[in-house]
Coordinates of C-alpha atoms and ligand atoms in Angstrom, one line a residue:
X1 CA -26.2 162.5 -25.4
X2 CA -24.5 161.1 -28.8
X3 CA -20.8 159.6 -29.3
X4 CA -19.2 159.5 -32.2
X5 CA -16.6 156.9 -32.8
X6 CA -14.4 158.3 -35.3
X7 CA -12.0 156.9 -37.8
X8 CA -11.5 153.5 -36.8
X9 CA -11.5 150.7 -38.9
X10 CA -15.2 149.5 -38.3
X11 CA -14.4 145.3 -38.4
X12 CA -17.3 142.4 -39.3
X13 CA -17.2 139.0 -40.9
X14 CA -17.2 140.5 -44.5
X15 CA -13.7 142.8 -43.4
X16 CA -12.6 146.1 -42.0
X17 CA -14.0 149.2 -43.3
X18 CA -12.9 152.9 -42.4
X19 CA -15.8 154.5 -40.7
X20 CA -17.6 156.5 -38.3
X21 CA -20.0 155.1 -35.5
X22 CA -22.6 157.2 -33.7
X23 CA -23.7 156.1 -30.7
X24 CA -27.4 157.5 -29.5
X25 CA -28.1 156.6 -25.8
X26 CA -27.8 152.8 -25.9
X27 CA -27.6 152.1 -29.3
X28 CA -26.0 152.7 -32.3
X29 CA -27.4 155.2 -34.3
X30 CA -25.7 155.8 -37.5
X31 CA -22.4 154.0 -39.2
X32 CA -21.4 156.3 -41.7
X33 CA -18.1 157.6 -43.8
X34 CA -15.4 159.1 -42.6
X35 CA -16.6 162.8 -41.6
X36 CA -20.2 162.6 -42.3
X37 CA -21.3 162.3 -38.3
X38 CA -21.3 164.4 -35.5
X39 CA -21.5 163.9 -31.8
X40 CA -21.7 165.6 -28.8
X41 CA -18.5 163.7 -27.8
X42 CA -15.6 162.1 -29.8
X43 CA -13.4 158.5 -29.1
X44 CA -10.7 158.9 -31.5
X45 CA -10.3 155.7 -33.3
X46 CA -7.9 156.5 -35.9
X47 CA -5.7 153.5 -36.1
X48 CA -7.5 151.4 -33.9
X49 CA -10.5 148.6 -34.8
X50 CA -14.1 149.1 -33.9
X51 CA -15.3 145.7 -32.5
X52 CA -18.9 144.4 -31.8
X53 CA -18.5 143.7 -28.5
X54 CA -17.2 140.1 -27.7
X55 CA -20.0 137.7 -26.6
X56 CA -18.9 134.9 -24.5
X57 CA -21.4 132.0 -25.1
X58 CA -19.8 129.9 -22.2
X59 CA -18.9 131.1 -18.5
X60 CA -19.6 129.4 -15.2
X61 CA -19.6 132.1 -12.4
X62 CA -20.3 131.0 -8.7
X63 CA -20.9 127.5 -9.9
X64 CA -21.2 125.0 -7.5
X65 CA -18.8 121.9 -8.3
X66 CA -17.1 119.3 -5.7
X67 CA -18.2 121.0 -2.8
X68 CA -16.7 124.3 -3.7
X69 CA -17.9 126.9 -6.4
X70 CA -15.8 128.8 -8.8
X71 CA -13.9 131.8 -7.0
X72 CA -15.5 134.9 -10.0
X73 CA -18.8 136.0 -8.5
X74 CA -21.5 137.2 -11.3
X75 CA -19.8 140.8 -11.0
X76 CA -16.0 140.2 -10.5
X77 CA -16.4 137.4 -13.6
X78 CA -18.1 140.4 -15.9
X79 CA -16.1 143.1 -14.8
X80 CA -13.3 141.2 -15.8
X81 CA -14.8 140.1 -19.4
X82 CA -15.5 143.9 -20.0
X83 CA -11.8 144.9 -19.7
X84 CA -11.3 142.0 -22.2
X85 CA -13.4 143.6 -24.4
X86 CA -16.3 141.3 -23.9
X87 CA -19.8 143.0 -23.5
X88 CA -22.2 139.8 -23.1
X89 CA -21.8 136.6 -21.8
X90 CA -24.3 134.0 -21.3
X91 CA -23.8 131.6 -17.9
X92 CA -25.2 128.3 -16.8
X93 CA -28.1 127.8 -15.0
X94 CA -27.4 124.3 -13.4
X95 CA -30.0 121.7 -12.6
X96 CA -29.4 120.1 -9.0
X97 CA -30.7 116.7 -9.4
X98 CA -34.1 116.5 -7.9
X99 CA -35.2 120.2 -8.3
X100 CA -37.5 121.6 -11.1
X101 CA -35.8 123.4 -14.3
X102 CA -37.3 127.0 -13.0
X103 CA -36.7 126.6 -9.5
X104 CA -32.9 126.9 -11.2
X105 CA -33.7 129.4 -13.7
X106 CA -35.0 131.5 -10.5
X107 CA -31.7 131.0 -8.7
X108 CA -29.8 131.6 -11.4
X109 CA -31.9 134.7 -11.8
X110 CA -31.3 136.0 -8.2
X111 CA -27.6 135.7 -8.1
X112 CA -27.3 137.3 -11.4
X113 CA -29.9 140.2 -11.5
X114 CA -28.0 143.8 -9.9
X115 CA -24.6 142.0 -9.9
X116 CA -23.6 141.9 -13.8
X117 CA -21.7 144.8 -15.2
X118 CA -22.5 143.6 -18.6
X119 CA -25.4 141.5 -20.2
X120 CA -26.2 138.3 -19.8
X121 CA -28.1 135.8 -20.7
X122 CA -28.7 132.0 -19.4
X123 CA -28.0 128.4 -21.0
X124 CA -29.8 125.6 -18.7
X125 CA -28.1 123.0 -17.8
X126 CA -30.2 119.6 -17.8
X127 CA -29.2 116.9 -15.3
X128 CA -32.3 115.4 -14.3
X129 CA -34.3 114.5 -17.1
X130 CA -38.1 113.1 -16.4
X131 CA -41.8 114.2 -17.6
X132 CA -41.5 117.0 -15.6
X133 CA -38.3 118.5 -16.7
X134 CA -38.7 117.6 -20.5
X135 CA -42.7 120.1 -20.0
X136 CA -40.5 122.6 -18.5
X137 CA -37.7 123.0 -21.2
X138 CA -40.8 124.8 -23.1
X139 CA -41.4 127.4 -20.3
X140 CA -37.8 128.3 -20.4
X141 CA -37.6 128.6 -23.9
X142 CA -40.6 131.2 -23.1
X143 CA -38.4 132.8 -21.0
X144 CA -35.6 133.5 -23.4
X145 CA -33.2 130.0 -22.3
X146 CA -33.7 128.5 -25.5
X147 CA -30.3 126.0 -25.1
X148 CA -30.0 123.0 -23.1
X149 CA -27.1 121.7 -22.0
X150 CA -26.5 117.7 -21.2
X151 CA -23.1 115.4 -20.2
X152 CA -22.2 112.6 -21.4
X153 CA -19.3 113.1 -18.7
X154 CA -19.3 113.3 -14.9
X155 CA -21.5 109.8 -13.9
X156 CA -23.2 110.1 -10.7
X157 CA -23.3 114.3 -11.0
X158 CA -24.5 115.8 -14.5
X159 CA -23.9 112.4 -16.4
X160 CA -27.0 111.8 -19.0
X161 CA -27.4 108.0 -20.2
X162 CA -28.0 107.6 -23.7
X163 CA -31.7 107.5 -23.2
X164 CA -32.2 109.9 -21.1
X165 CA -30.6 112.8 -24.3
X166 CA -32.5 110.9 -26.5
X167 CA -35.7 112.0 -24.5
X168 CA -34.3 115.8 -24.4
X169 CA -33.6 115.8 -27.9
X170 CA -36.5 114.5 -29.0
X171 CA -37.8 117.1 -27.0
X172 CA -35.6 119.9 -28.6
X173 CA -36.7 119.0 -32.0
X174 CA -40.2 119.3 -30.7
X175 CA -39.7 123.0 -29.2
X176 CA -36.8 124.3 -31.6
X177 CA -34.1 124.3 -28.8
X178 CA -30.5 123.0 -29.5
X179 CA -29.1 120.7 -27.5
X180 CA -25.3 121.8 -26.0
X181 CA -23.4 119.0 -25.4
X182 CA -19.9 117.7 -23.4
X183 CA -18.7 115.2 -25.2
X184 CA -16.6 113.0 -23.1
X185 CA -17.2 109.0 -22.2
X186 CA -17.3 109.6 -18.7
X187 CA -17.9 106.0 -18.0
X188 CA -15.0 104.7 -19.8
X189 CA -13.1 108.0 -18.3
X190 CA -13.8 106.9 -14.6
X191 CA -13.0 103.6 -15.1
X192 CA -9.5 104.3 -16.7
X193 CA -9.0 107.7 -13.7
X194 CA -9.5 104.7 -10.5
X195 CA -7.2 102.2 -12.6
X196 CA -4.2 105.3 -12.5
X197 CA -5.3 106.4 -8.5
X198 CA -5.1 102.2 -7.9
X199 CA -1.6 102.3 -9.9
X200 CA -0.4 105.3 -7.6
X201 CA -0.7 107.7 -10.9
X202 CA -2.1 110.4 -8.7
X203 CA -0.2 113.7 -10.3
X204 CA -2.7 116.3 -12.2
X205 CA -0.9 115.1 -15.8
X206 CA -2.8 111.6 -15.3
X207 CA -6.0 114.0 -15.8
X208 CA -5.5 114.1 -19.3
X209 CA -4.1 110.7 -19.6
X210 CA -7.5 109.6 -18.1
X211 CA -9.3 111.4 -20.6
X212 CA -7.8 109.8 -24.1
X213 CA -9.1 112.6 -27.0
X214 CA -10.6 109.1 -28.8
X215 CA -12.8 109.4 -25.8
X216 CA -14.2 112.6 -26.9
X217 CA -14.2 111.4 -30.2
X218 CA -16.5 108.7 -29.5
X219 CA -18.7 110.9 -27.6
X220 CA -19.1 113.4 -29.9
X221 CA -19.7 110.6 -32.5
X222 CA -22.7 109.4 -30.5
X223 CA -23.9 112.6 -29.6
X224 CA -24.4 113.8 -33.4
X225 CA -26.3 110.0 -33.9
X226 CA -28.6 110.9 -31.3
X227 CA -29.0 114.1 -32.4
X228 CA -29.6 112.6 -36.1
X229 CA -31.9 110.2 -35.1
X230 CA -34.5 112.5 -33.1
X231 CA -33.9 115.8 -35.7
X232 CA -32.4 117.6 -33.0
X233 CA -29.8 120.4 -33.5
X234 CA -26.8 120.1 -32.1
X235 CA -23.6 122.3 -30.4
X236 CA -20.7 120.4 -29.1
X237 CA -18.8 122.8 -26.4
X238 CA -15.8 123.3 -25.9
X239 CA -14.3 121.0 -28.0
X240 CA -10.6 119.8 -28.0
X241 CA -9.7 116.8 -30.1
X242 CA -8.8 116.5 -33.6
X243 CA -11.0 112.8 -33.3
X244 CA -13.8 114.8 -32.0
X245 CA -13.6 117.7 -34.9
X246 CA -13.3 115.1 -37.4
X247 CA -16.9 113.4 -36.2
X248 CA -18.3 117.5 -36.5
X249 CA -16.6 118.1 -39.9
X250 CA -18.1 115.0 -41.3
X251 CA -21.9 115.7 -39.7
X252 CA -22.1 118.6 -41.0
X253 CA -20.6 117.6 -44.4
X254 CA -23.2 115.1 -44.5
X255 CA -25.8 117.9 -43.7
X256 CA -26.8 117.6 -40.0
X257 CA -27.5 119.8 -38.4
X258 CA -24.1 120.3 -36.2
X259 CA -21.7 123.3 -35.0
X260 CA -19.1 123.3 -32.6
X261 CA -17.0 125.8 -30.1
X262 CA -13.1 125.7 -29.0
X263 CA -11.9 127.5 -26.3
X264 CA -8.2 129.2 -26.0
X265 CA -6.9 127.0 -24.0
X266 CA -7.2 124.2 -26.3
X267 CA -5.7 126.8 -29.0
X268 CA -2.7 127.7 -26.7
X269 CA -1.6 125.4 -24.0
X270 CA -1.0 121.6 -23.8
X271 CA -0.7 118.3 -21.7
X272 CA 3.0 120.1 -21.1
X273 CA 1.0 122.6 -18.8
X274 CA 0.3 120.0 -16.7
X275 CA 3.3 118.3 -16.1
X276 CA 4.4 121.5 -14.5
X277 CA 6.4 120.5 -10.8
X278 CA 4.8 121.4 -7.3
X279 CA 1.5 120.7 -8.4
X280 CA 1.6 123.1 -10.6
X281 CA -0.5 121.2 -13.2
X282 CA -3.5 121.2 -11.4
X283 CA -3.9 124.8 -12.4
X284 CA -4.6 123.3 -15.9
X285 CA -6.9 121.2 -14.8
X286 CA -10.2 121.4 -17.3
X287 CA -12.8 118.9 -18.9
X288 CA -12.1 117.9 -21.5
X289 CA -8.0 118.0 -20.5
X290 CA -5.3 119.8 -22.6
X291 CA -4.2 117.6 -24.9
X292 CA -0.7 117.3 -27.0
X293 CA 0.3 120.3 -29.2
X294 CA -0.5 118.6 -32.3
X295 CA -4.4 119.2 -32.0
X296 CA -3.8 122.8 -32.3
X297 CA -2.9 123.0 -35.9
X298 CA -6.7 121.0 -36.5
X299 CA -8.8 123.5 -34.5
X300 CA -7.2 126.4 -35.8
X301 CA -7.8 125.5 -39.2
X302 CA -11.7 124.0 -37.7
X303 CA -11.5 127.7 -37.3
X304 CA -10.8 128.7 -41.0
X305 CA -13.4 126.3 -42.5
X306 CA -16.5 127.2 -39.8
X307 CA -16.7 123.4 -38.6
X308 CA -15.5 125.1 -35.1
X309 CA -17.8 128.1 -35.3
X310 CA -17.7 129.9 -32.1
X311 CA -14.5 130.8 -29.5
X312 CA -15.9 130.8 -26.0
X313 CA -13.8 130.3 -22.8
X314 CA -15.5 127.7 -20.5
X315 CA -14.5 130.0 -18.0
X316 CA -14.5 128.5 -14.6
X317 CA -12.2 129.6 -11.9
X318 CA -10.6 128.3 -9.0
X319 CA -8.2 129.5 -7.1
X320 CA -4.8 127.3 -6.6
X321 CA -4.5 127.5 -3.2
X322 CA -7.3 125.8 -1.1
X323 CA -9.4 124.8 -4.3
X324 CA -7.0 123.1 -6.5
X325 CA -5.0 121.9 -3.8
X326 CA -7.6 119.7 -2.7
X327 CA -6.5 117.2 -5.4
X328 CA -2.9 116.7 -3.7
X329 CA -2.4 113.2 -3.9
X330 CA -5.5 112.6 -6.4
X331 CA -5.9 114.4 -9.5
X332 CA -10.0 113.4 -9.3
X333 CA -10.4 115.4 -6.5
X334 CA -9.0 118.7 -8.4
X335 CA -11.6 120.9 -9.1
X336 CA -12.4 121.1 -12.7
X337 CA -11.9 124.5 -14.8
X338 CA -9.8 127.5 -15.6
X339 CA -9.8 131.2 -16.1
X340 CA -10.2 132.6 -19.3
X341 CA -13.1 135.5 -19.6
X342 CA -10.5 138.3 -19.6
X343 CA -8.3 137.4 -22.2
X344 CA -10.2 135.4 -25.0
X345 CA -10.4 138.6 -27.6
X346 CA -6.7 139.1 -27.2
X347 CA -5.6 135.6 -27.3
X348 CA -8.2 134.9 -30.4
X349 CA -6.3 138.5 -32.0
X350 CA -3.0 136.8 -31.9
X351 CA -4.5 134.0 -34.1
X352 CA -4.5 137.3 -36.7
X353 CA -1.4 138.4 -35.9
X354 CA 0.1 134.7 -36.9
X355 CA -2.3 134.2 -40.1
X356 CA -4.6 131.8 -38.5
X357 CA -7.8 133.4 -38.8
X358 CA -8.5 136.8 -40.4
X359 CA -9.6 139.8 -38.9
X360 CA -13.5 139.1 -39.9
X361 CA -13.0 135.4 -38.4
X362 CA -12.0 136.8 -35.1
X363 CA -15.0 139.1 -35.0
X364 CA -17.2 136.0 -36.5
X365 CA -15.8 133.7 -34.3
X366 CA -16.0 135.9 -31.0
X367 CA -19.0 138.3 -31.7
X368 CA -21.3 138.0 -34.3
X369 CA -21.7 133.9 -34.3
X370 CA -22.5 133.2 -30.7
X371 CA -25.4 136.2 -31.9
X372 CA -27.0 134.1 -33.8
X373 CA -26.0 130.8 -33.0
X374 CA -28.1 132.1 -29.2
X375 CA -30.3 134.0 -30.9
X376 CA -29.4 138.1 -30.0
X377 CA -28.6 138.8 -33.4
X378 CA -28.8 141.9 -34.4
X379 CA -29.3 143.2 -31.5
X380 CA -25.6 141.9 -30.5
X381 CA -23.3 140.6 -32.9
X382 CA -22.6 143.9 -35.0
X383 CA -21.9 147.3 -35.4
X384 CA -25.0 149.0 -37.1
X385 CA -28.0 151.2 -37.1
X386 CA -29.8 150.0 -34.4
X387 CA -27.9 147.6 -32.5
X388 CA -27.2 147.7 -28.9
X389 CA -23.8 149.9 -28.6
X390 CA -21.7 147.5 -27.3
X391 CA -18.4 148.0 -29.0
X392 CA -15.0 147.6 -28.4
X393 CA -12.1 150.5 -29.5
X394 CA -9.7 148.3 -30.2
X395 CA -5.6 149.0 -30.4
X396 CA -3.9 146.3 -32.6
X397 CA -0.3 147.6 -31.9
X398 CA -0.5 147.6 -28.1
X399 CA 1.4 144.8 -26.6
X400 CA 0.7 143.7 -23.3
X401 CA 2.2 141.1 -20.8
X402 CA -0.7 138.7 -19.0
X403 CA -0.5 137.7 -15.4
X404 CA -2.5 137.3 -12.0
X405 CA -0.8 140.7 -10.9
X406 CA -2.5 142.3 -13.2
X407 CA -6.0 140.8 -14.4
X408 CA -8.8 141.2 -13.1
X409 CA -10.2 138.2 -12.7
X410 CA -10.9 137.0 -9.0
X411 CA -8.4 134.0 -9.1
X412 CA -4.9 133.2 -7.8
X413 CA -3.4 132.4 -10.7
X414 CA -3.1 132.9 -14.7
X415 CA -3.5 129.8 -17.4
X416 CA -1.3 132.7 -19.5
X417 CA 1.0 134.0 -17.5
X418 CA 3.9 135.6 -18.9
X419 CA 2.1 135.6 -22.4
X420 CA 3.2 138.4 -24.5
X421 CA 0.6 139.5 -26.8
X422 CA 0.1 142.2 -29.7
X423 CA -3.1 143.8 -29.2
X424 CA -5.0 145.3 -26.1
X425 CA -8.1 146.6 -25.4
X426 CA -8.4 150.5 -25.8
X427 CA -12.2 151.4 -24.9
X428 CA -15.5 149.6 -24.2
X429 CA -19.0 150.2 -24.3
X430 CA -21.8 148.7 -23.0
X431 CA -25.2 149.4 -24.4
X432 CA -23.6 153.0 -25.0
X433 CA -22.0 153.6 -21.7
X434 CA -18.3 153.8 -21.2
X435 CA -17.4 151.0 -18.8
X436 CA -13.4 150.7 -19.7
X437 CA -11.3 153.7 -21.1
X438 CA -7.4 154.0 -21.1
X439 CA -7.6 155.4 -17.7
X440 CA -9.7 152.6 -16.1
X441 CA -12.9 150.7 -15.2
X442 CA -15.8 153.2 -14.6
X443 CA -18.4 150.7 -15.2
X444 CA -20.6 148.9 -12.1
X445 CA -22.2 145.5 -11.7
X446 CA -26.2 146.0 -12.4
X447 CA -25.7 148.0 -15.4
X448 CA -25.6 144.9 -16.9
X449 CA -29.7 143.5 -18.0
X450 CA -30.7 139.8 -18.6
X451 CA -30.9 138.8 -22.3
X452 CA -33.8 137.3 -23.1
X453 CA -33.0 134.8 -26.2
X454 CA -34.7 133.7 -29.1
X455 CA -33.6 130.6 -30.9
X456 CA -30.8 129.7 -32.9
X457 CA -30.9 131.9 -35.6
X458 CA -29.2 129.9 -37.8
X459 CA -32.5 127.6 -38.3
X460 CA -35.3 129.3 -36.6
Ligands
ZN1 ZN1 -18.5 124.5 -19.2

């Protein structure tokens, strides 16, 4: 059974081009010009973009955090990311303190495999570091987890001392891994967070006032000396702060070995989000915090000059009611994270529509980077001969209105409600199946196959 995509405007890094895709079973078969393919059936993309697929390089589904977990399972959170036009994500593994690095890969394994509706693939997340764990960073690299993530925030839970990354970097360097890294001061952050609960500062706006961005700016400093010193490459997620993109811009100037990620959020809303009344804040409640509006203008143009290389959504929900609302009265107690995995193409296409980024940055940005910064390219990443047919039909005069009545994201709120955007997604495929046409989902969760990763492919 072939497809042909026909028409569209085929989009990658370089630009657009008008041209015709045919999709052979799971792949794609043949890109050609405009009338030179035939399929056994036809998606008319005349006027439309023909996406890769977007690759979200960092979700957290059914992780455990504060004694609750976030509310998307495996297959509500990638049902969701495939009407959003995203056809791969790859999710956390997480490291209980005390357990072995593949008794979590195994877990992670169980409560993923037959539940995805799209494919995925696995960071590890790193929070006990000893001999044991730094041996077993190898076997997961074997096993296609060739990224390791570490905090510098959250003492007493995922919190890393300075030491104890030196040790997994060293050990990176040894294996060819890259070390992912949140970098916040958590010490410092903790300190400041009991001095505003002590003060009777207790509303969720004191979240971000606890977390000063010169805080992640002197994490991110420190993490890209570390990673200097022991040769290790290094990704700094989700970052948020003009301090913390000017450390990145000049590492990488200097010729380390450094990239970066945003998320929309930082992009989109602000410390205003959380000042909202009725506790409303705490549904912006995220690590590291919204910050004031006049970061924005720095990451977009991060954005334009590649020092923020990838756009992944740290998504991470949790529902207002009975999760957030557990920080009534203290802001630490909130649980940390927001939704996001629907709606990071669209938001990333209004940076288009208002001159941002171009049309080949979105793609770059959203799809073909996080391929090879996590090692799936070509398989992922791009619309040619040979390449899994993941690819998104994409309508970029649609307008659409976000909200939690109409997502599909299993959480109680949207971070965008209200939003009115230019742009919507038409129809996706997923390793050549149609999982979301005009007339709805027809996808189903263990279609989606685990991703085994090589390294990043921008120095292996
Ligand atoms: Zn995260």
């Amino acid at each position: 059974m072939t497809t042909l995509i026909q028409g569209g405007q085929v989009v990658s890094p370089s630009g657009a081009i008008t041209a015709d895709v045919l999709v052979d079973g799971e792949t794609i078969a043949a890109v050609g010009a405009p009338g030179t393919l035939a399929g056994d059936e036809t998606i008319d993309a005349a006027g439309k973009y023909v996406l890769p697929g977007g690759i979200d390089a960092h979700t957290h589904m059914e992780m455990p955090f504060g004694g609750t977990h976030s509310v998307d399972s495996f297959e509500t959170g990638t049902i969701a990311a495939a009407w959003g036009g995203t056809t791969t994500i790859i999710d956390f593994a997480v490291q209980a303190k005390g357990t072995s690095l593949l008794s979590t890969l195994d877990k992670w394994h169980s409560k993923a495999d037959g539940n995805c509706a799209i494919d995925y693939g696995f960071h590890m997340i790193v929070s006990d570091v000893n001999d044991a764990t730094l041996k077993e960073m190898r076997s997961c690299v074997d096993g296609g987890v060739g990224s390791f993530k570490m905090f510098m925030a959250y003492p007493g839970v995922f919190y890393s001392t300075d030491g104890e990354i030196l040790r997994a970097m060293q050990q990176a360097r040894e294996i060819g891994a890259t070390v992912m890294m949140h970098a916040e001061n958590g010490i410092a952050i903790d300190e400041l967070a009991a001095q505003a609960v002590a003060a009777g500062r207790t509303d969720p706006v004191e979240h971000s006032l606890t977390r000063p961005p010169e805080l992640e700016g002197e994490a991110t400093s420190r993490a890209i000396r570390l990673a200097q010193v022991t040769g290790s490459p290094l990704y700094i997620v989700h970052l948020s702060a003009s301090q913390a993109l000017a450390a990145v811009a000049e590492a990488r100037d200097n010729g380390q070995n450094v990239f970066a990620e945003t998320c929309p959020q930082y992009l989109y809303l602000s410390i205003e989000d959380m000042m909202k009344p009725d506790f409303e804040g705490a549904k912006f409640v995220a690590s590291p915090p919204l910050r004031e509006k006049s970061h924005q203008a720095d990451l977009w143009r991060g954005l334009r000059t590649n020092d923020l290389s990838v756009v992944s959504t740290d998504h991470c929900p949790f529902c207002f009611k009975d999760q957030k609302e557990l920080g009534r009265g203290d802001f630490r107690a909130i649980p940390n994270g927001m939704p996001g995995v629907e709606h990071r193409m669209d938001l990333l296409h209004q940076g288009v529509v208002a001159g941002e980024i171009t049309l080949g940055r979105w793609v770059e940005t959203c799809s073909t980077t996080p391929a090879r910064m996590f090692g799936l390219y070509p398989r992922k990443g791009v619309i040619a001969a040979g390449s899994d047919a993941d690819i998104v039909v994409y309508d970029p005069a649609a307008t659409q209105t976000l909200s939690a009545a109409t997502h599909h994201m299993n959480v109680d709120y949207s971070a965008y409600e209200g939003f009115s955007l230019t742009g919507k997604v038409h129809t996706v495929l997923s390793r050549g199946r149609v999982v979301v046409s005009p007339d709805g989902f027809h996808g189903n969760a263990g279609h989606g196959k685990f991703l085994s990763r090589e390294l990043n492919q921008y120095l292996n």
